Amino acid sequence: MDMRDSDELTAFLGEWGPFQKTIFFSLSILIIPNGYTSLSMVFVADTPQHHCRLSNSTTISPGGRFSFNLSLRLPVEERNGERVDSQCIQFKPRAGERFNDTSGETEPCTDGWVYSTDRYISTIVSEWNLVCDDKWKGPFTASVFFFGMLCGSLISGQVSDRYGRKIILFISMAVHAVFSIFLVTAQSWEMFAVLYFIVGLAQVTRYIVMFILGSEILGKAERIAFGTVGACLFVAFGYVILPIFAYFIRDWRVLLVALSLPQILYVPLWWLIPESPRWLLSQGRDTEAKAILQAAAQRNGITITAEILETIIDRECMLPTGDIRTVTYLDLVRTSNIRNVTVVSVLVWMIVSVGYYGLSFNTPNMHGDPYVNCFICAAAEMAAYVTTWILLRTSPRRISIACIVGCSGVLLLLTQIIPPSHYVLTAIMAMVGKFGYSAVFSMIYVFSAELYPTVVRSMGIAACSMASMIATIISPYVAYLGMHNKILPFVLMGSLSIVAGIFCLLLPETYGQPLPQTIDQVKPILCCATMRDYIIVPGKDNVENEQRLDSQKGAV
């Protein structure tokens, strides 16, 4: 069965009836935890102020400053342009001398570390001493989570195609919630990382299957809103919740429990969300599909006879399948046009992913309160998704994306010329950059879907998504650079953003253009296009000629 005409089966239900509203809000609500699970590492894996544990020494005083006698035992080093006491080495005391007498020689911390509790009661960093030689483990924890998401992206489609959308959706929700709670039982960093990998795998499976289920049940009008304002906006709402919970709960174990337990409230949604009728029909389970459609019609106050419903189902099952040749991922590079589109799209996805998550994880390194910064980032993200919905309905894709991501990059680069005393202005510019990345992150899904032809559209999006996940794995280390120089992450992400904006301008325009159906209909990128690509070719059928004329209007 061809999945191209996804409105054929549900068109008789009308638009935005009670059934569609129930599905829309039920699916959107259950995706809220995706907004805070991955980014919870902003607080769970943050590094508090710390110093070597010294015998008879005082701990860090309120405000994170060391006491006078402690400073005598710690070398001074430069960090972020300031001279501060070392966090990883100490002076060796002279044998048999008083505590404050040192030989001038240094050594690594021999008795562990003392951590400030001004901001956190505990984090995984202070719990397992992920500092100094082990400080790479902090950002690597988030990378492990994203590697789990990469693996989940590879298997989610296959398992939901085999076992059904609804059952896999709720299984992934259960795994996501249960293993999020299991994280608090971890007795070592290694155990925590393994459990967090499973959480990442379940989280992306939850999102992808939810998106597929909504796309197959909802009609065209609801589906556009669902993909932008619905799913994305509710994920952003989950992001807003994170700093609020973290502000009042400063222990990482209690924080994870508080974020995970409310997911038990999703259990009643099992009886509100049906299985996809399209998937049931593809499995030959016509009776179950008919029952769901009849219940939906009744919910919307639509009377439909068994004969009419049977006719609709018969038409659905008889949709033409197009090219029967089995396509593979190699088809994404089979011709020069689709190969160029794939290469440019993959690069744009990777750069946007690094920028989006790099800014998110860089929140603790920014000036000001990290809870306020995180909340503002989340609020900017919500505004970005509303903006995205408007732009997708009214504006050209490549111009909008290029302008937004390019301007975001320029703003991030300008942060390096702002004096340190004007840190509020730096934070504002970073938030505007986050707004841009959030908007582009949502828009490139739609843009890429319109660039790829029907026969490989799913694989094209999957390839871009996997490349995005690979880039996301390294994004925590972009933020890690901010621990040594607060400006460096902004410079790196700003430069890459401008490159991404240039790449976007190379892609063909898709706004108001017919979607390509076959690989041969993929438009060339602009630097490789010739007049032959934009004129009517004699002997071609009307459909292809019409597409060439449309290409001329939208791409030149």
XYZ file of C-alpha atoms in Angstrom, residues 62-502:
441
model
C 29.504 30.885 50.704
C 29.727 32.497 47.280
C 32.252 29.902 46.096
C 35.386 31.718 47.419
C 38.261 29.969 49.133
C 39.411 30.930 52.584
C 42.773 32.652 53.108
C 44.684 29.724 54.526
C 43.328 27.431 51.780
C 44.687 29.724 49.075
C 48.166 29.273 50.530
C 48.011 25.580 49.669
C 46.635 25.928 46.128
C 48.492 27.186 43.041
C 46.932 30.034 41.088
C 45.956 29.524 37.439
C 44.177 31.560 34.781
C 40.618 30.604 33.887
C 38.269 32.646 31.656
C 40.667 35.573 31.875
C 40.744 35.534 35.699
C 43.391 34.286 38.116
C 41.793 31.733 40.413
C 42.869 28.934 42.715
C 43.551 25.611 41.044
C 40.873 22.926 41.157
C 43.076 19.946 40.331
C 46.492 20.401 41.917
C 47.875 21.388 45.320
C 51.221 22.355 46.804
C 53.107 19.608 48.559
C 53.495 20.433 52.267
C 57.004 20.308 53.721
C 57.554 17.210 55.768
C 57.217 17.872 59.479
C 56.285 21.515 58.968
C 53.122 23.440 59.741
C 50.075 23.140 57.478
C 50.690 26.415 55.633
C 54.359 25.696 54.905
C 54.816 24.315 51.401
C 57.792 23.150 49.396
C 56.644 24.927 46.235
C 56.222 21.612 44.450
C 52.760 20.607 43.222
C 50.871 17.318 43.087
C 47.387 16.153 41.992
C 44.623 16.070 44.568
C 45.443 13.086 46.751
C 42.432 13.019 49.094
C 39.596 13.818 46.720
C 37.728 17.098 46.397
C 35.467 19.409 48.333
C 32.456 20.753 46.408
C 30.470 23.906 46.964
C 26.817 23.351 47.921
C 25.751 26.931 47.208
C 24.010 25.929 43.968
C 23.567 22.157 44.189
C 23.269 19.666 46.982
C 24.739 17.078 44.637
C 25.278 16.341 40.951
C 26.710 13.269 39.247
C 29.962 15.235 39.011
C 30.257 15.702 42.773
C 28.845 12.217 43.410
C 31.524 10.389 41.389
C 34.267 13.042 41.195
C 33.994 13.648 37.453
C 36.596 16.405 37.528
C 40.202 16.948 36.523
C 41.415 13.764 34.767
C 37.820 12.456 34.659
C 36.119 15.687 33.617
C 35.550 14.306 30.085
C 32.945 11.977 31.568
C 30.511 14.849 32.226
C 29.896 15.826 28.587
C 30.353 12.209 27.509
C 27.301 11.306 29.598
C 25.130 13.432 27.310
C 26.905 11.965 24.270
C 25.962 8.477 25.454
C 22.331 9.576 25.605
C 22.462 10.890 22.046
C 24.151 7.703 20.864
C 21.140 5.878 22.303
C 18.926 8.218 20.274
C 20.934 7.385 17.164
C 20.366 3.656 17.731
C 16.680 4.297 18.437
C 16.358 6.167 15.144
C 17.612 3.077 13.326
C 15.137 0.626 14.866
C 12.001 2.633 15.694
C 10.569 2.581 12.194
C 11.089 -1.147 11.732
C 9.587 -2.226 15.051
C 6.557 0.054 14.679
C 6.000 -1.232 11.134
C 6.038 -4.806 12.418
C 4.228 -4.607 15.739
C 2.070 -1.477 15.383
C 2.278 2.200 16.222
C 0.268 2.263 19.428
C 1.886 -0.689 21.203
C 5.436 0.470 20.430
C 4.556 4.017 21.452
C 3.369 2.961 24.892
C 6.178 0.432 25.361
C 8.731 3.161 24.629
C 6.922 5.466 27.061
C 7.095 2.806 29.769
C 10.782 2.110 29.151
C 11.502 5.829 29.122
C 9.786 6.403 32.471
C 11.052 3.258 34.236
C 14.691 3.633 33.240
C 14.609 7.345 34.074
C 13.745 6.269 37.624
C 16.352 3.487 37.531
C 18.969 6.194 36.955
C 18.687 7.245 40.598
C 19.723 3.754 41.706
C 23.037 3.946 39.836
C 26.010 3.365 42.106
C 28.665 4.286 39.557
C 29.068 6.552 36.575
C 29.410 3.554 34.269
C 26.069 2.161 35.416
C 24.458 5.587 35.020
C 25.773 5.893 31.457
C 24.374 2.484 30.428
C 20.946 3.301 31.849
C 21.005 6.739 30.223
C 21.740 5.123 26.856
C 18.531 3.100 27.182
C 16.597 6.247 28.128
C 17.872 7.937 24.968
C 16.896 4.967 22.810
C 13.377 4.951 24.282
C 12.996 8.724 24.001
C 13.631 8.971 20.260
C 11.473 5.890 19.612
C 8.697 7.554 21.559
C 8.957 10.730 19.465
C 9.246 9.092 16.041
C 6.383 6.656 16.564
C 4.213 9.408 18.033
C 4.893 11.533 14.967
C 4.091 8.655 12.591
C 0.879 7.811 14.439
C -0.305 11.419 14.395
C 0.546 11.814 10.714
C -1.443 8.703 9.784
C -4.532 9.517 11.847
C -4.819 13.288 11.411
C -5.846 15.042 8.202
C -3.743 17.535 6.252
C -4.840 20.669 8.141
C -4.295 19.118 11.573
C -1.070 17.415 10.524
C 0.726 20.687 9.658
C -0.182 22.174 13.029
C 0.697 18.903 14.765
C 4.202 18.839 13.297
C 5.029 22.390 14.409
C 2.786 23.941 17.033
C 1.746 20.559 18.460
C 4.715 18.258 18.946
C 7.467 20.898 18.961
C 5.644 23.357 21.200
C 4.877 20.718 23.817
C 8.492 19.539 23.775
C 9.467 23.152 24.443
C 6.942 23.250 27.286
C 8.768 20.290 28.826
C 11.971 22.300 28.496
C 10.309 25.170 30.402
C 9.424 22.788 33.232
C 13.061 21.707 33.690
C 14.568 24.867 35.259
C 11.516 25.274 37.501
C 11.922 21.769 38.944
C 15.714 22.123 39.118
C 15.479 25.418 40.993
C 13.473 23.878 43.830
C 15.159 20.450 43.782
C 18.952 20.706 44.068
C 19.720 16.969 44.529
C 20.129 15.175 41.194
C 18.516 11.911 42.347
C 15.418 13.592 43.734
C 15.211 15.798 40.625
C 15.133 12.807 38.265
C 12.473 11.086 40.355
C 10.332 14.235 40.395
C 10.614 14.546 36.607
C 9.873 10.865 35.956
C 7.020 9.956 38.302
C 4.366 12.232 36.711
C 4.535 10.056 33.593
C 2.258 7.563 35.323
C -0.531 10.029 34.530
C -0.225 9.020 30.869
C -1.723 5.563 31.463
C -5.349 6.659 30.716
C -4.231 7.853 27.276
C -4.140 4.186 26.208
C -7.929 4.311 25.945
C -7.967 7.667 24.113
C -5.358 7.009 21.417
C -6.322 4.382 18.810
C -4.091 2.318 16.595
C -3.385 3.706 13.127
C -6.164 2.544 10.757
C -3.687 2.708 7.886
C -1.302 0.335 9.634
C -4.150 -2.047 10.473
C -5.200 -2.127 6.821
C -1.623 -2.813 5.758
C -1.697 -5.853 8.067
C -5.019 -7.113 6.696
C -6.883 -6.249 9.927
C -9.772 -4.544 8.147
C -12.351 -5.172 10.881
C -10.325 -3.307 13.521
C -9.674 -0.422 11.133
C -13.376 -0.121 10.340
C -14.262 -0.071 14.030
C -11.807 2.792 14.701
C -13.084 4.828 11.741
C -16.728 4.286 12.706
C -15.995 5.366 16.284
C -14.190 8.449 14.981
C -17.113 9.341 12.708
C -19.553 8.918 15.577
C -17.366 11.121 17.792
C -17.461 13.853 15.129
C -21.199 13.494 14.658
C -20.829 12.082 11.134
C -23.143 9.377 9.893
C -21.504 6.934 7.525
C -22.918 3.665 6.204
C -20.991 0.423 6.141
C -21.100 0.460 2.337
C -19.501 3.920 2.047
C -16.843 3.006 4.609
C -16.110 -0.183 2.687
C -15.689 1.835 -0.517
C -13.253 4.256 1.168
C -11.204 1.370 2.528
C -11.166 -0.353 -0.861
C -9.862 2.835 -2.510
C -7.199 3.153 0.149
C -5.973 -0.377 -0.355
C -5.927 0.042 -4.149
C -3.749 3.198 -4.244
C -1.050 2.897 -6.924
C 2.338 1.917 -5.627
C 4.400 3.779 -8.234
C 7.891 2.448 -8.941
C 7.963 -1.153 -7.757
C 11.771 -1.270 -7.795
C 13.144 -1.703 -4.300
C 14.915 1.481 -3.242
C 17.881 1.633 -0.876
C 19.943 4.322 0.819
C 22.253 4.223 -2.208
C 19.454 5.888 -4.172
C 20.085 9.033 -2.120
C 23.305 9.462 -4.136
C 22.282 7.753 -7.404
C 22.062 10.914 -9.550
C 24.033 14.141 -9.309
C 20.957 16.175 -8.346
C 19.837 14.018 -5.426
C 23.444 13.475 -4.358
C 24.037 17.223 -4.127
C 20.773 17.730 -2.239
C 21.701 14.945 0.183
C 25.205 16.255 0.863
C 24.073 19.849 1.420
C 21.064 18.797 3.530
C 23.187 16.543 5.754
C 25.680 19.361 6.373
C 22.899 21.809 7.270
C 21.255 19.316 9.642
C 24.556 18.613 11.398
C 25.440 22.285 11.857
C 21.980 23.176 13.161
C 22.078 20.257 15.617
C 25.457 21.304 16.984
C 24.201 24.868 17.400
C 20.899 23.935 19.021
C 22.267 21.505 21.588
C 25.562 23.345 22.006
C 23.726 26.474 23.145
C 21.410 24.398 25.345
C 24.277 22.690 27.178
C 26.248 25.925 27.373
C 23.671 27.457 29.745
C 25.716 26.899 32.966
C 28.777 28.556 31.366
C 26.915 31.782 30.596
C 26.943 34.760 32.928
C 23.972 35.081 35.235
C 21.783 32.568 37.000
C 21.682 29.217 35.104
C 18.044 28.601 36.083
C 16.949 31.950 34.648
C 19.078 31.430 31.535
C 17.595 27.985 30.962
C 14.046 29.269 31.419
C 14.622 32.086 28.929
C 16.103 29.599 26.438
C 13.011 27.431 26.774
C 10.652 30.383 26.390
C 12.543 31.499 23.287
C 12.121 28.005 21.900
C 8.347 28.119 22.355
C 8.191 31.457 20.541
C 10.364 30.011 17.779
C 7.962 27.162 17.062
C 5.004 29.514 16.747
C 7.075 31.624 14.358
C 7.979 28.491 12.413
C 4.333 27.582 11.929
C 3.639 31.037 10.466
C 6.704 31.018 8.205
C 5.975 27.565 6.821
C 2.533 28.753 5.752
C 3.628 32.012 4.145
C 7.337 32.162 3.217
C 9.924 30.532 0.920
C 11.812 27.775 2.724
C 15.447 28.270 1.761
C 15.388 32.066 2.120
C 13.717 31.888 5.545
C 16.091 29.233 6.864
C 19.189 30.917 5.432
C 18.272 34.314 6.883
C 17.433 32.951 10.329
C 20.463 30.705 10.738
C 22.799 33.303 9.198
C 21.580 36.102 11.477
C 21.874 33.778 14.478
C 25.482 33.101 13.535
C 26.308 36.790 13.202
C 24.820 37.516 16.629
C 26.873 34.744 18.223
C 30.055 36.037 16.589
C 29.355 39.560 17.842
C 29.375 38.323 21.445
C 33.178 38.270 21.397
C 33.380 42.076 21.050
C 31.068 42.736 23.999
C 32.945 43.659 27.206
C 32.648 41.100 30.011
C 30.890 43.689 32.163
C 27.965 43.682 29.691
C 27.163 40.019 30.258
C 23.405 40.703 30.135
C 23.745 41.801 26.512
C 25.778 38.673 25.764
C 23.051 36.513 27.284
C 20.351 38.276 25.253
C 22.250 37.718 22.015
C 22.770 34.062 22.897
C 19.031 33.683 23.563
C 18.205 35.237 20.192
C 20.613 32.759 18.647
C 18.823 29.928 20.427
C 15.527 31.259 19.065
C 16.947 31.032 15.550
C 18.311 27.528 15.982
C 15.003 26.296 17.403
C 13.069 27.756 14.482
C 15.436 26.309 11.891
C 15.525 22.929 13.645
C 11.781 22.661 13.132
C 11.732 24.069 9.585
C 14.370 21.758 8.120
C 12.133 18.736 8.736
C 9.492 20.179 6.419
C 12.026 21.553 3.927
C 13.862 18.234 3.611
C 10.616 16.312 3.195
C 9.752 18.566 0.268
C 13.196 18.238 -1.328
C 13.237 14.438 -1.489
C 11.039 12.498 -3.950
C 8.267 10.253 -2.698
C 10.103 7.011 -3.444
C 12.961 7.849 -1.017
C 11.449 10.565 1.167
C 11.445 8.501 4.366
C 15.012 7.338 3.820
C 16.137 10.877 3.023
C 14.723 12.207 6.286
C 16.166 9.215 8.161
C 19.633 9.826 6.680
C 19.520 13.511 7.637
C 18.244 12.625 11.100
C 21.049 10.104 11.654
C 23.640 12.657 10.553
C 22.021 15.116 12.947
C 22.321 12.602 15.785
C 25.999 12.060 15.046
C 26.581 15.806 15.250
C 24.511 15.969 18.433
C 26.830 13.444 20.079
C 29.684 15.972 19.892
C 27.561 18.979 20.902
C 28.200 18.583 24.679
C 31.898 19.084 23.961
C 31.143 22.395 22.261
C 29.672 23.532 25.568
C 32.644 21.925 27.330
C 34.885 24.474 25.579
C 33.011 27.170 27.505
C 34.510 25.916 30.760
C 37.891 27.157 29.494
C 36.772 30.168 27.461
C 33.193 31.470 27.620
C 33.382 33.046 24.147
C 34.827 30.060 22.260
C 31.509 28.108 21.891
C 29.815 31.223 20.492
C 32.601 31.762 17.941
C 32.501 28.147 16.786
C 28.710 27.944 16.521
C 28.450 31.388 14.942
C 30.954 30.532 12.209
C 29.237 27.236 11.433
C 25.851 28.973 11.313
C 26.960 31.363 8.603
C 28.254 28.400 6.598
C 24.893 26.651 7.046
C 23.066 29.755 5.808
C 25.179 29.764 2.634
